[in-house]
Short mmCIF file of C-alpha atoms (C1' of nucleotides) in Angstrom, two decimals:
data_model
loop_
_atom_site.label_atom_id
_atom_site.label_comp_id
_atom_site.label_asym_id
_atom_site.label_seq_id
_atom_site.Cartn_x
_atom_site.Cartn_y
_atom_site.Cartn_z
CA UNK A 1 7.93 -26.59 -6.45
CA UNK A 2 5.54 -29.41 -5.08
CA UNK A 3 1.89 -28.36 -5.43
CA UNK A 4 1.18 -29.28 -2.38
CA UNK A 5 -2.23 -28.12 -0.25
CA UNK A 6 -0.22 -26.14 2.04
CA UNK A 7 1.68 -24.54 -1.21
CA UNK A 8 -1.56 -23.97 -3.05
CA UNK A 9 -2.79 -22.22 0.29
CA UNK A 10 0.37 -19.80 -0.17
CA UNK A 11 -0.46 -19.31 -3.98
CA UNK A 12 -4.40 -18.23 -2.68
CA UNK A 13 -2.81 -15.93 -0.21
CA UNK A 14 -0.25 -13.66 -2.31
CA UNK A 15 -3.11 -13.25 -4.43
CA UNK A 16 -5.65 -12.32 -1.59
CA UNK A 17 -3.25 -10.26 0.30
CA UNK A 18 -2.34 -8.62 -2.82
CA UNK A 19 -5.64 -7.81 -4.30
CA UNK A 20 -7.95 -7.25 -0.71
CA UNK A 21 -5.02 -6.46 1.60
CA UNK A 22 -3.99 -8.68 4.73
CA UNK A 23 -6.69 -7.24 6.75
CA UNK A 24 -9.20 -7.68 4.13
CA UNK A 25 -8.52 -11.11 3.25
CA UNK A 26 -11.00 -13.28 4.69
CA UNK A 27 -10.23 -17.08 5.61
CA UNK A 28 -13.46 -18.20 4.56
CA UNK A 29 -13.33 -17.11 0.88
CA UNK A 30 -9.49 -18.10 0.60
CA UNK A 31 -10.41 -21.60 1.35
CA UNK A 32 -13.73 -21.64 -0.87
CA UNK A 33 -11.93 -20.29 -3.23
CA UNK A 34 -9.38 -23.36 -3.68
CA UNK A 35 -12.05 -25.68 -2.30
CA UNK A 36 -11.48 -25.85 0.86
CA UNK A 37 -12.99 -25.04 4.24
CA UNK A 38 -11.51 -22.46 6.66
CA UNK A 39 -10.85 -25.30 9.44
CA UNK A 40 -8.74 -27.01 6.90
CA UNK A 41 -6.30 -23.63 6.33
CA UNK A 42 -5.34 -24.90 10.34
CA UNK A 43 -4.26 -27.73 9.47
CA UNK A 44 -1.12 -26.53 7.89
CA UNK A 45 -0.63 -22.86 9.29
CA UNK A 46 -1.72 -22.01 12.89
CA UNK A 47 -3.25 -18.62 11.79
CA UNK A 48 -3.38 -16.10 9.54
CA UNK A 49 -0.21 -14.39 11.05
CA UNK A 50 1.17 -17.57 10.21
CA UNK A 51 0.19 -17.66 6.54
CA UNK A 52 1.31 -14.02 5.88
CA UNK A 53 5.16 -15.08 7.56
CA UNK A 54 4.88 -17.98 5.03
CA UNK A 55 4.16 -15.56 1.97
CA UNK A 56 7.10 -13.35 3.11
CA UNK A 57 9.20 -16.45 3.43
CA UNK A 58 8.53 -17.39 0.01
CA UNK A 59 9.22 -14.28 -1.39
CA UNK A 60 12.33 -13.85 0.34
CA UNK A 61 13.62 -17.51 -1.28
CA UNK A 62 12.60 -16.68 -3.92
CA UNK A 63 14.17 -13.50 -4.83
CA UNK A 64 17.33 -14.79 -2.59
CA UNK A 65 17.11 -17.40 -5.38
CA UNK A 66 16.57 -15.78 -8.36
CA UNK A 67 18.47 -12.23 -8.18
CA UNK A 68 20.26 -12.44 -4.71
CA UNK A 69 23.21 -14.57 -5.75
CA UNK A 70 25.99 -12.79 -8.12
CA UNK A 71 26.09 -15.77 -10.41
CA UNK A 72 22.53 -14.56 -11.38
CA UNK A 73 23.62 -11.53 -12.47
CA UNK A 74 23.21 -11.20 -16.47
CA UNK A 75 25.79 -11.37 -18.30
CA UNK A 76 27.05 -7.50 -19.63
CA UNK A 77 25.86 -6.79 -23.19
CA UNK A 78 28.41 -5.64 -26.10
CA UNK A 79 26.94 -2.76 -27.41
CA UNK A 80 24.41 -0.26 -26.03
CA UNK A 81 21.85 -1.78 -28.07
CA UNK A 82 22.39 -5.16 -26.55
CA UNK A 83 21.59 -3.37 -23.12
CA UNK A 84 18.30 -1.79 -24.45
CA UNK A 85 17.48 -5.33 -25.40
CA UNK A 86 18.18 -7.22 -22.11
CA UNK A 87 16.47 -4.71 -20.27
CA UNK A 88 13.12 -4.27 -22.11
CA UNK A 89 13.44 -8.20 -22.36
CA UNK A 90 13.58 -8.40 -18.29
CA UNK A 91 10.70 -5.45 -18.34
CA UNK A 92 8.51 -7.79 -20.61
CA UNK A 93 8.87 -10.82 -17.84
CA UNK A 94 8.67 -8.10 -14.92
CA UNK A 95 5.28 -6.41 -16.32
CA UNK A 96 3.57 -9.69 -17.06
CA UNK A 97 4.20 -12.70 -14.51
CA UNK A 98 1.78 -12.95 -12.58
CA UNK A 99 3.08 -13.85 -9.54
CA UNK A 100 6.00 -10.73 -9.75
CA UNK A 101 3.06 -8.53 -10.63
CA UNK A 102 1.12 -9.65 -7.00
CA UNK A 103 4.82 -9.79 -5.29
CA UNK A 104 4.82 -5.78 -6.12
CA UNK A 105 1.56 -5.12 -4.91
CA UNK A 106 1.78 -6.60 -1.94
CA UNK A 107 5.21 -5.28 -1.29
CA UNK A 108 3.66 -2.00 -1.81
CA UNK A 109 0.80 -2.28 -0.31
CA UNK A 110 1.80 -3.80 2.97
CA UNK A 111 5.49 -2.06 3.59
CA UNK A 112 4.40 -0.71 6.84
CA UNK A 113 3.38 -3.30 8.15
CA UNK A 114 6.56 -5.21 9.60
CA UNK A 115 10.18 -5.36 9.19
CA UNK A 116 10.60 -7.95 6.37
CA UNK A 117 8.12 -7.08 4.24
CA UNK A 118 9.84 -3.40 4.57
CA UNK A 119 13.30 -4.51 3.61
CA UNK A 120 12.00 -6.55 0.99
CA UNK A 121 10.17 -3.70 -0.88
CA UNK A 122 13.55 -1.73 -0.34
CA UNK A 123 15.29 -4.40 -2.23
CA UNK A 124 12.73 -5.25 -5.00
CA UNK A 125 12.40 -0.98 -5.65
CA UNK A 126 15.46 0.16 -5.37
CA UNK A 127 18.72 -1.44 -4.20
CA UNK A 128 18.27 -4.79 -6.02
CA UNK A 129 17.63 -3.74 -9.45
CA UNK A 130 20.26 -0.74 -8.45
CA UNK A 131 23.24 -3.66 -7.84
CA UNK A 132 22.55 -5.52 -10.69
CA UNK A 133 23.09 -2.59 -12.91
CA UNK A 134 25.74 -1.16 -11.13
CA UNK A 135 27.72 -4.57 -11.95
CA UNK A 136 26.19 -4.48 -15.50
CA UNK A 137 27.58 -1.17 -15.99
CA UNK A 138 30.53 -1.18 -14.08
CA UNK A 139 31.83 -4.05 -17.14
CA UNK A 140 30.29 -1.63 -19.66
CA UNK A 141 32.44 0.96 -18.48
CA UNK A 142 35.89 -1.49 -18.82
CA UNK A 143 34.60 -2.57 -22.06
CA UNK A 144 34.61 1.32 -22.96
CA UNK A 145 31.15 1.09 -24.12
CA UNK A 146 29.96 2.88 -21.88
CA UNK A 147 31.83 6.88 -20.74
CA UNK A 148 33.62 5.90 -17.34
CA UNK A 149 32.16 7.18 -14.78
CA UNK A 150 30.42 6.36 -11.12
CA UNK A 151 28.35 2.74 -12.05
CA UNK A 152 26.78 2.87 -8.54
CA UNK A 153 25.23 6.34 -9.49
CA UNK A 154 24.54 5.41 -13.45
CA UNK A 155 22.25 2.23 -12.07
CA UNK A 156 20.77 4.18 -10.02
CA UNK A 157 20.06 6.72 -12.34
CA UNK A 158 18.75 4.48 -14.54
CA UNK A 159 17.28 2.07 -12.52
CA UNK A 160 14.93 4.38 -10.44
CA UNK A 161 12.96 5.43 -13.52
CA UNK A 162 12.27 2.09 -14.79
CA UNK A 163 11.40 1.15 -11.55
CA UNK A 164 8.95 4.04 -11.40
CA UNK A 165 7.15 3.10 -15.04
CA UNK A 166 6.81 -0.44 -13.71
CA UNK A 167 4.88 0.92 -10.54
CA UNK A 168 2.74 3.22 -12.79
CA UNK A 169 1.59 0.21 -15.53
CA UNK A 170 0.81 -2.04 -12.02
CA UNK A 171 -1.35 1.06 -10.68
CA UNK A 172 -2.65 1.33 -14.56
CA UNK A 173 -1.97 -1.34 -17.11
CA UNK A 174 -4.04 -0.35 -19.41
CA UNK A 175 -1.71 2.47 -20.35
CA UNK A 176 0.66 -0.25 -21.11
CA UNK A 177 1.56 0.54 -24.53
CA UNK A 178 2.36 4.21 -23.80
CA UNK A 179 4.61 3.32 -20.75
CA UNK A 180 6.30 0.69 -22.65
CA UNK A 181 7.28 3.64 -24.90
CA UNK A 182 8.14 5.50 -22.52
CA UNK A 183 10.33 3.05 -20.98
CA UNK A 184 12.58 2.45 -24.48
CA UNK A 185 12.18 6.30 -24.82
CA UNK A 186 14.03 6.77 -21.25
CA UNK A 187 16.45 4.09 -22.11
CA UNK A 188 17.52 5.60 -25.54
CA UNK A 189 18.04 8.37 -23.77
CA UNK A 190 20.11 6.76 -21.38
CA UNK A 191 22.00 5.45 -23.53
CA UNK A 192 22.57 8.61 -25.71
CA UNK A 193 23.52 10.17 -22.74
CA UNK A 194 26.47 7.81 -21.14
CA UNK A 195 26.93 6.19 -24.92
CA UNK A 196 31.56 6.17 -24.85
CA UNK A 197 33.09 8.47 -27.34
CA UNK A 198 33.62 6.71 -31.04
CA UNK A 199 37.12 8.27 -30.77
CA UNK A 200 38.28 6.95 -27.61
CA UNK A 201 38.54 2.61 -27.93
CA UNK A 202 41.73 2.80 -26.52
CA UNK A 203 41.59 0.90 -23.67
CA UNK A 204 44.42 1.78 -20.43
CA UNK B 1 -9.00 26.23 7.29
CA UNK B 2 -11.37 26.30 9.63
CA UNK B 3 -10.82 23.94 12.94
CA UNK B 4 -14.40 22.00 12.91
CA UNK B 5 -15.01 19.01 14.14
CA UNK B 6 -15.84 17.83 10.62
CA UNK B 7 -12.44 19.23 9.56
CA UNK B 8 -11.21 17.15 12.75
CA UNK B 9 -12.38 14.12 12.11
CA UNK B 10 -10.72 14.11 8.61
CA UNK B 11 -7.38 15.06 10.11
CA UNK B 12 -8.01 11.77 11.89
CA UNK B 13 -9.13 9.85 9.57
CA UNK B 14 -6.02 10.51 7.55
CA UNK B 15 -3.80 9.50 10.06
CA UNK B 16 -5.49 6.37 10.83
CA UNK B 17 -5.87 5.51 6.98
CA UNK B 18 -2.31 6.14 6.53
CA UNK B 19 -0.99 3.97 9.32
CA UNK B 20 -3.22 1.41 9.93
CA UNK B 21 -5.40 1.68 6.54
CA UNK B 22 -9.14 1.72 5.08
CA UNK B 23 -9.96 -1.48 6.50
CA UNK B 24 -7.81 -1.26 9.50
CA UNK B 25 -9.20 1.52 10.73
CA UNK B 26 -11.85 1.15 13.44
CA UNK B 27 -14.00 4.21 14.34
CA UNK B 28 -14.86 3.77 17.85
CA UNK B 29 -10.74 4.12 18.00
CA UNK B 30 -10.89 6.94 15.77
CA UNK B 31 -13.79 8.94 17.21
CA UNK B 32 -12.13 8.31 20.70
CA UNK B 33 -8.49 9.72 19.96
CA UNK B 34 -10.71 13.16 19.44
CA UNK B 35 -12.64 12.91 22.40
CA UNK B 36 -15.94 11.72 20.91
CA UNK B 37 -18.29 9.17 20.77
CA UNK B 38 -18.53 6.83 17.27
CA UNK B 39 -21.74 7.80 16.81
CA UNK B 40 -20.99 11.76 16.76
CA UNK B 41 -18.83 10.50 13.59
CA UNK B 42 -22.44 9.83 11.76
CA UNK B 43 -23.83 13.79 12.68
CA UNK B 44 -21.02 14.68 9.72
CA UNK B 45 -20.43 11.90 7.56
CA UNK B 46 -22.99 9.26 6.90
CA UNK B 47 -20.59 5.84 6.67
CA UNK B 48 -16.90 5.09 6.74
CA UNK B 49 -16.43 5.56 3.04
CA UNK B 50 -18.04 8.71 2.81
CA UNK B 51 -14.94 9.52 5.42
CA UNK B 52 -12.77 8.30 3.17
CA UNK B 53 -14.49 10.05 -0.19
CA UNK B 54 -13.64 13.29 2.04
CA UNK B 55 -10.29 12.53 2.63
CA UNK B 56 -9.30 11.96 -1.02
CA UNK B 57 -11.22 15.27 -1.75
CA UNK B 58 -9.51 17.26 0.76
CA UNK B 59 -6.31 15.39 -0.99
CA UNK B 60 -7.42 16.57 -4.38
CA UNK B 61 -8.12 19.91 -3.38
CA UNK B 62 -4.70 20.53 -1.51
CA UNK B 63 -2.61 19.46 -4.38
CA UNK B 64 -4.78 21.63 -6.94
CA UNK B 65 -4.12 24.02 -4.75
CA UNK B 66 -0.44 23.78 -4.03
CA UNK B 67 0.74 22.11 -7.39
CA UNK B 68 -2.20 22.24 -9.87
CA UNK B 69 -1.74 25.62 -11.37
CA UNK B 70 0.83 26.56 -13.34
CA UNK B 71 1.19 29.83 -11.26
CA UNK B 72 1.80 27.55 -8.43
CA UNK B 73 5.62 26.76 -10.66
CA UNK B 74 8.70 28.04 -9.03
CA UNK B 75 10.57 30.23 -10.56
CA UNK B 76 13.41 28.95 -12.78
CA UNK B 77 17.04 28.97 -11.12
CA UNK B 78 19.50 30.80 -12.68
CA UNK B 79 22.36 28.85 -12.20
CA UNK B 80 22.61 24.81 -11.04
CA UNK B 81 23.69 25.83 -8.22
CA UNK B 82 20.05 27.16 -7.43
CA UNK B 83 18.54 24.25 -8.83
CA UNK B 84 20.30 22.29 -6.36
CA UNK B 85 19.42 24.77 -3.64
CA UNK B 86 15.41 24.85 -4.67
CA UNK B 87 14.92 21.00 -4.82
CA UNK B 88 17.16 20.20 -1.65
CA UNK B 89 14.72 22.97 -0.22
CA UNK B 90 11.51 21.51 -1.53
CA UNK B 91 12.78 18.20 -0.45
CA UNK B 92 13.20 19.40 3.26
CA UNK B 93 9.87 20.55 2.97
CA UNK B 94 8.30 16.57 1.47
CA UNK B 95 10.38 14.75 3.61
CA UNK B 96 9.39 16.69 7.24
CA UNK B 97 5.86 17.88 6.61
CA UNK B 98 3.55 15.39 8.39
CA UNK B 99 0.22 16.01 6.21
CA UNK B 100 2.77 15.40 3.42
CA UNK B 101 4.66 12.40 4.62
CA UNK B 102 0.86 10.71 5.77
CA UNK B 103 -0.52 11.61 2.43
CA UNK B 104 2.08 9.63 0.23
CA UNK B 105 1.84 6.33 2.37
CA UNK B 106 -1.80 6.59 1.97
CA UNK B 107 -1.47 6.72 -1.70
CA UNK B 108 0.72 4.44 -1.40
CA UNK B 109 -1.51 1.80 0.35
CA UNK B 110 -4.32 2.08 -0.38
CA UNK B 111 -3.78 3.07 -4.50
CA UNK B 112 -5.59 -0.10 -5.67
CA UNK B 113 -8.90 0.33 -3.78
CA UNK B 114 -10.50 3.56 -6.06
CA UNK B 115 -9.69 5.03 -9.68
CA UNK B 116 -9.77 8.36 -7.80
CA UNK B 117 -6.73 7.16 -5.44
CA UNK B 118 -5.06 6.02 -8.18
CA UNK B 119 -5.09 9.03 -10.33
CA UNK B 120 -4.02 11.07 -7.47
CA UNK B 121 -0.81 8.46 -7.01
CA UNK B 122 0.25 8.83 -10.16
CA UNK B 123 0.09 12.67 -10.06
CA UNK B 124 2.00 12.80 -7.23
CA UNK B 125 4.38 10.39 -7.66
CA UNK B 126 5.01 10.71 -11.49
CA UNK B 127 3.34 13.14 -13.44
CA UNK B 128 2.71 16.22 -11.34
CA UNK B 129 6.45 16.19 -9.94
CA UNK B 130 7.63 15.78 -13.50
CA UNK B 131 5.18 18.45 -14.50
CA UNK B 132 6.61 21.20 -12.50
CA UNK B 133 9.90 20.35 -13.39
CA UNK B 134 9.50 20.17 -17.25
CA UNK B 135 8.78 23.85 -17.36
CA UNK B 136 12.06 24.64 -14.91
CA UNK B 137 13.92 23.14 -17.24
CA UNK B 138 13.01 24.39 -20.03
CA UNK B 139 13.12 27.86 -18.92
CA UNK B 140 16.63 26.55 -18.19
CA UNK B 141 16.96 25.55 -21.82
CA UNK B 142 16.52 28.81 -23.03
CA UNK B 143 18.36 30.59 -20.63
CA UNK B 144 21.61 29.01 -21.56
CA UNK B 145 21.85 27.07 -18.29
CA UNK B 146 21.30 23.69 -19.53
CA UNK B 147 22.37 21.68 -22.28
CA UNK B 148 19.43 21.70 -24.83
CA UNK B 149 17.45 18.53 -25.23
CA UNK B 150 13.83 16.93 -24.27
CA UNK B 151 12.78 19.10 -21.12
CA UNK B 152 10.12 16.17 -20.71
CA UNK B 153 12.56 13.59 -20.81
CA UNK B 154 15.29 15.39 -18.72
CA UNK B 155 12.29 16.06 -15.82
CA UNK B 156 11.25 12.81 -15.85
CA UNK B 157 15.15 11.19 -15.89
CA UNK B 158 15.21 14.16 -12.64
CA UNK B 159 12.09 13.25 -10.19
CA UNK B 160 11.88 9.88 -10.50
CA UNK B 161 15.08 9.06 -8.50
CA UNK B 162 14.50 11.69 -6.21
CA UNK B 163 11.18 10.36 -5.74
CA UNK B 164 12.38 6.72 -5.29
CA UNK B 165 14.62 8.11 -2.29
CA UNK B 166 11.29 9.81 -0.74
CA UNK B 167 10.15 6.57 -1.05
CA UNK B 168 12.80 5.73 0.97
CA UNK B 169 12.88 7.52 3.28
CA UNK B 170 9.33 7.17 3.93
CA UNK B 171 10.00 4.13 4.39
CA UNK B 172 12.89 3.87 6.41
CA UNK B 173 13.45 7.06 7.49
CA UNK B 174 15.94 6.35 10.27
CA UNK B 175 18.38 5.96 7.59
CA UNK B 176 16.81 9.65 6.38
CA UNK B 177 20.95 11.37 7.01
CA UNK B 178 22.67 8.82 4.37
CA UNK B 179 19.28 9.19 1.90
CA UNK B 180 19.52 13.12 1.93
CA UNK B 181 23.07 12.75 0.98
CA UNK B 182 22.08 10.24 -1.63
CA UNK B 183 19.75 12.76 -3.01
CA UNK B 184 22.33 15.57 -3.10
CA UNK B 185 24.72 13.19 -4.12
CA UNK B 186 22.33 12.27 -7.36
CA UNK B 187 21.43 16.23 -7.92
CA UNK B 188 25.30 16.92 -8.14
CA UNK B 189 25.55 14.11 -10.69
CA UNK B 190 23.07 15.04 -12.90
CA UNK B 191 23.87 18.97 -12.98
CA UNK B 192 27.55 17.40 -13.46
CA UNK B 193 25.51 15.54 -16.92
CA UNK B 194 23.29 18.41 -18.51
CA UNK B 195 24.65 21.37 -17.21
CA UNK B 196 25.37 23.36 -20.54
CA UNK B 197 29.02 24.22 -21.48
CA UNK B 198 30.76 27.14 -20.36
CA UNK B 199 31.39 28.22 -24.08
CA UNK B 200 28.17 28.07 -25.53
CA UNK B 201 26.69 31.32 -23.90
CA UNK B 202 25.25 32.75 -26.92
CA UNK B 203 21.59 32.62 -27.50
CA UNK B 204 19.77 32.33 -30.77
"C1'" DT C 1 -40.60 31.70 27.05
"C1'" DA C 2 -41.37 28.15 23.75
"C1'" DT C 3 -39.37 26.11 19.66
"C1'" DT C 4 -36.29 24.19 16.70
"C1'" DA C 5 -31.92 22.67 14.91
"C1'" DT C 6 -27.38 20.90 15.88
"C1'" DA C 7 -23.94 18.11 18.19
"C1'" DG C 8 -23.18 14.49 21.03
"C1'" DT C 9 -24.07 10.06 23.94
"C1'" DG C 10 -24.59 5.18 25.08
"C1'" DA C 11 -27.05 1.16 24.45
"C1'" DC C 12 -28.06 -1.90 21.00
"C1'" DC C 13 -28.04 -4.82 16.53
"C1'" DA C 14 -26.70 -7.91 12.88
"C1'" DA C 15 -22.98 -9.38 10.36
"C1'" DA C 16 -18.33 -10.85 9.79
"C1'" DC C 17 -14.23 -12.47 11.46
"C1'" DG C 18 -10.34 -15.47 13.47
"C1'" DG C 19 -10.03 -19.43 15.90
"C1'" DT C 20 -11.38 -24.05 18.28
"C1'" DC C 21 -13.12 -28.66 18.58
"C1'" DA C 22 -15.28 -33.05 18.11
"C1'" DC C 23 -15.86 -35.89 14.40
"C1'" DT C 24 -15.17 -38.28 9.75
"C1'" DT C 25 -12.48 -40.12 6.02
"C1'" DG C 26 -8.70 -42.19 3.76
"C1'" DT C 27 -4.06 -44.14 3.76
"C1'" DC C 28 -0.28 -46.67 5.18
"C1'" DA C 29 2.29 -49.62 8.33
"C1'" DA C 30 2.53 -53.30 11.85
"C1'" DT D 1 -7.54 -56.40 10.76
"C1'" DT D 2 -6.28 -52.99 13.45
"C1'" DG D 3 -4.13 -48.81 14.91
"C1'" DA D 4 -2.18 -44.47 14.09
"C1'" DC D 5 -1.93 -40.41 11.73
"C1'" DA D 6 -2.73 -36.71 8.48
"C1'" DA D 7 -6.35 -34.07 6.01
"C1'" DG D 8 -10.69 -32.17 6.00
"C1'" DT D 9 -15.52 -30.79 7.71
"C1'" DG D 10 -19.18 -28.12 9.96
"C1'" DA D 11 -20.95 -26.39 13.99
"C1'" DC D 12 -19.84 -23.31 17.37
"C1'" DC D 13 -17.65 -19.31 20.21
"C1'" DG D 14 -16.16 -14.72 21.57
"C1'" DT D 15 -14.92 -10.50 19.77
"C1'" DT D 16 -14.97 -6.72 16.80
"C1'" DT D 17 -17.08 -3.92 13.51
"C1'" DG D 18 -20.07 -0.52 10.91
"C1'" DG D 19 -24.29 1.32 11.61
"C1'" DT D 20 -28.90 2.77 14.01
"C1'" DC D 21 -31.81 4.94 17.37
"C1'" DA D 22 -33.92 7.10 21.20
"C1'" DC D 23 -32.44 10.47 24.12
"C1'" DT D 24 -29.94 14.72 26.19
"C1'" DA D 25 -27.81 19.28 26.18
"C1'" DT D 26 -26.99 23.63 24.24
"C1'" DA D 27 -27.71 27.62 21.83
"C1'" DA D 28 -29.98 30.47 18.58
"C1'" DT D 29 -34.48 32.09 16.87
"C1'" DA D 30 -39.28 33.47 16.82
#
DNA sequence: TATTATAGTGACCAAACGGTCACTTGTCAA
DNA sequence: TTGACAAGTGACCGTTTGGTCACTATAATA
């Protein structure tokens, strides 16, 4: 996108309203810190209310344009190993861009505030990755590499404890490592678990 | 416990933590919903975060209490059935209790502010849930009633969907009726996945 | 009864905060 | 050159906030 002032002032935000909260982000600082003066913040949002709608709207493109569409959904791997891989490649992007990393806290930490920012941590935790699995698997499952069975339930199944390892490396990433484990340890087990039959390739 | 004021005022404090958080919390608001004066607030604590140290120790103590011993662990089921019974029971219990429900958005929110916060989020979210259910399943194991395997694993692979639809429903909890079928929907699934088979009764 | 400790009050303080406004600077078009 | 406009500044304002303090009331103790 541009890097425009009024961008920049949305990049200072996510990252304030991430790390102090909305209430304790303070104008005065958020400008300093890009340079600015708190007058000059007025000039392109009239208040703060204003700047945290912004932040939402941004996320909500954002997402709409990066996972909301089904032409972004991944294309099904061949084998069970070629899920393992797509996932823990997505996991490596998930646990270490920046911006996704603040996007999470800030969903997390500010869900009760209003109605967007609700539904949006609804989607990012749970029903989003859920749908993009459930596709993923639902192919599997035609492909007969994976046992036929309920996709909806599988991604969920599988989905929610990623999901919850991400959370736990953004409350403590310095256990990274050991989740990461963790994470391909779930995920072999996953796949041992749902892995098709050798014996039955016939397909109806 | 007792009913002090000090007691009170945590009660409070919880509340207001929970839904409008640490910094949006005002005390002249808080002392007033109890009928008292702000400054009666300083006769028992001596500043806002000493409020708040209380709170997470009162949170600390509670789950010792409840969850921390291994005494505190159910007994094991003997049949599925039962396990579906005992965690749709406990469940009722998470998803109703207000102390409960106001503890876990606290965590929630306000997880990145102390280490001491954040330890006691990822005990209740991940590793104490996981914890108690670990040793039900591996009593399970060895009774026949389950499909041997990695209790650990199989606990974890358990609570952390159920604990993404608490989530939920803390969340949105107007949608709690479809969410508790969801949950019982899930439980069915994964009894349907490890329950052990009928002809392998014998034990070592 | 006199004393002392505890719980509570209301006025007050200094700091911090969101927001406004008059003013300056720089840029581009007429 | 001038005029208009967008971007930015710093001083200022009213409000809110956590915290303090002198004071009162009550009840138990000596």
């Amino acid at each position: 996108m541009e890097n425009t002032t009024k961008e920049k002032i949305l990049d200072a935000a996510l990252v304030s309203f991430a790390e102090n909260g909305y209430k304790g982000t303070n104008l005065r600082d958020l400008a300093a810190g890009m340079g600015l003066s708190k007058s000059a913040l007025y000039k392109h949002y009239q208040s703060k209310e204003d700047i945290r709608g912004a932040v939402i709207d941004r996320m909500e493109a954002y997402y709409a344009a990066h996972f909301g569409s089904p032409e972004n959904t991944p294309p099904a791997p061949e084998t069970c190993e070629g899920l393992l891989a797509m996932t823990m490649r997505m996991l490596d992007f998930t646990l270490h861009d920046e911006k996704v990393i603040l996007t999470r806290r800030l969903l997390l930490t500010e869900q009760f505030h209003d109605e967007r920012t609700r539904r949006l941590a609804t989607l990012h935790f749970l029903t989003g990755t859920k749908d993009i699995y459930e596709k993923i698997f639902a192919e599997m499952m035609r492909k007969g590499i994976l046992k036929n069975g309920d996709p909806g339930m599988l991604a969920f199944a599988y989905t929610a404890p990623i999901t919850a390892l991400v959370h736990l490396c953004d409350r403590e990433p310095e256990k990274e490592p050991e989740i990461v484990e963790q994470l391909e340890a779930f995920i072999r087990h996953f796949i041992g678990t749902y892995r098709a039959n050798e014996g039955s390739n016939e397909k109806p």
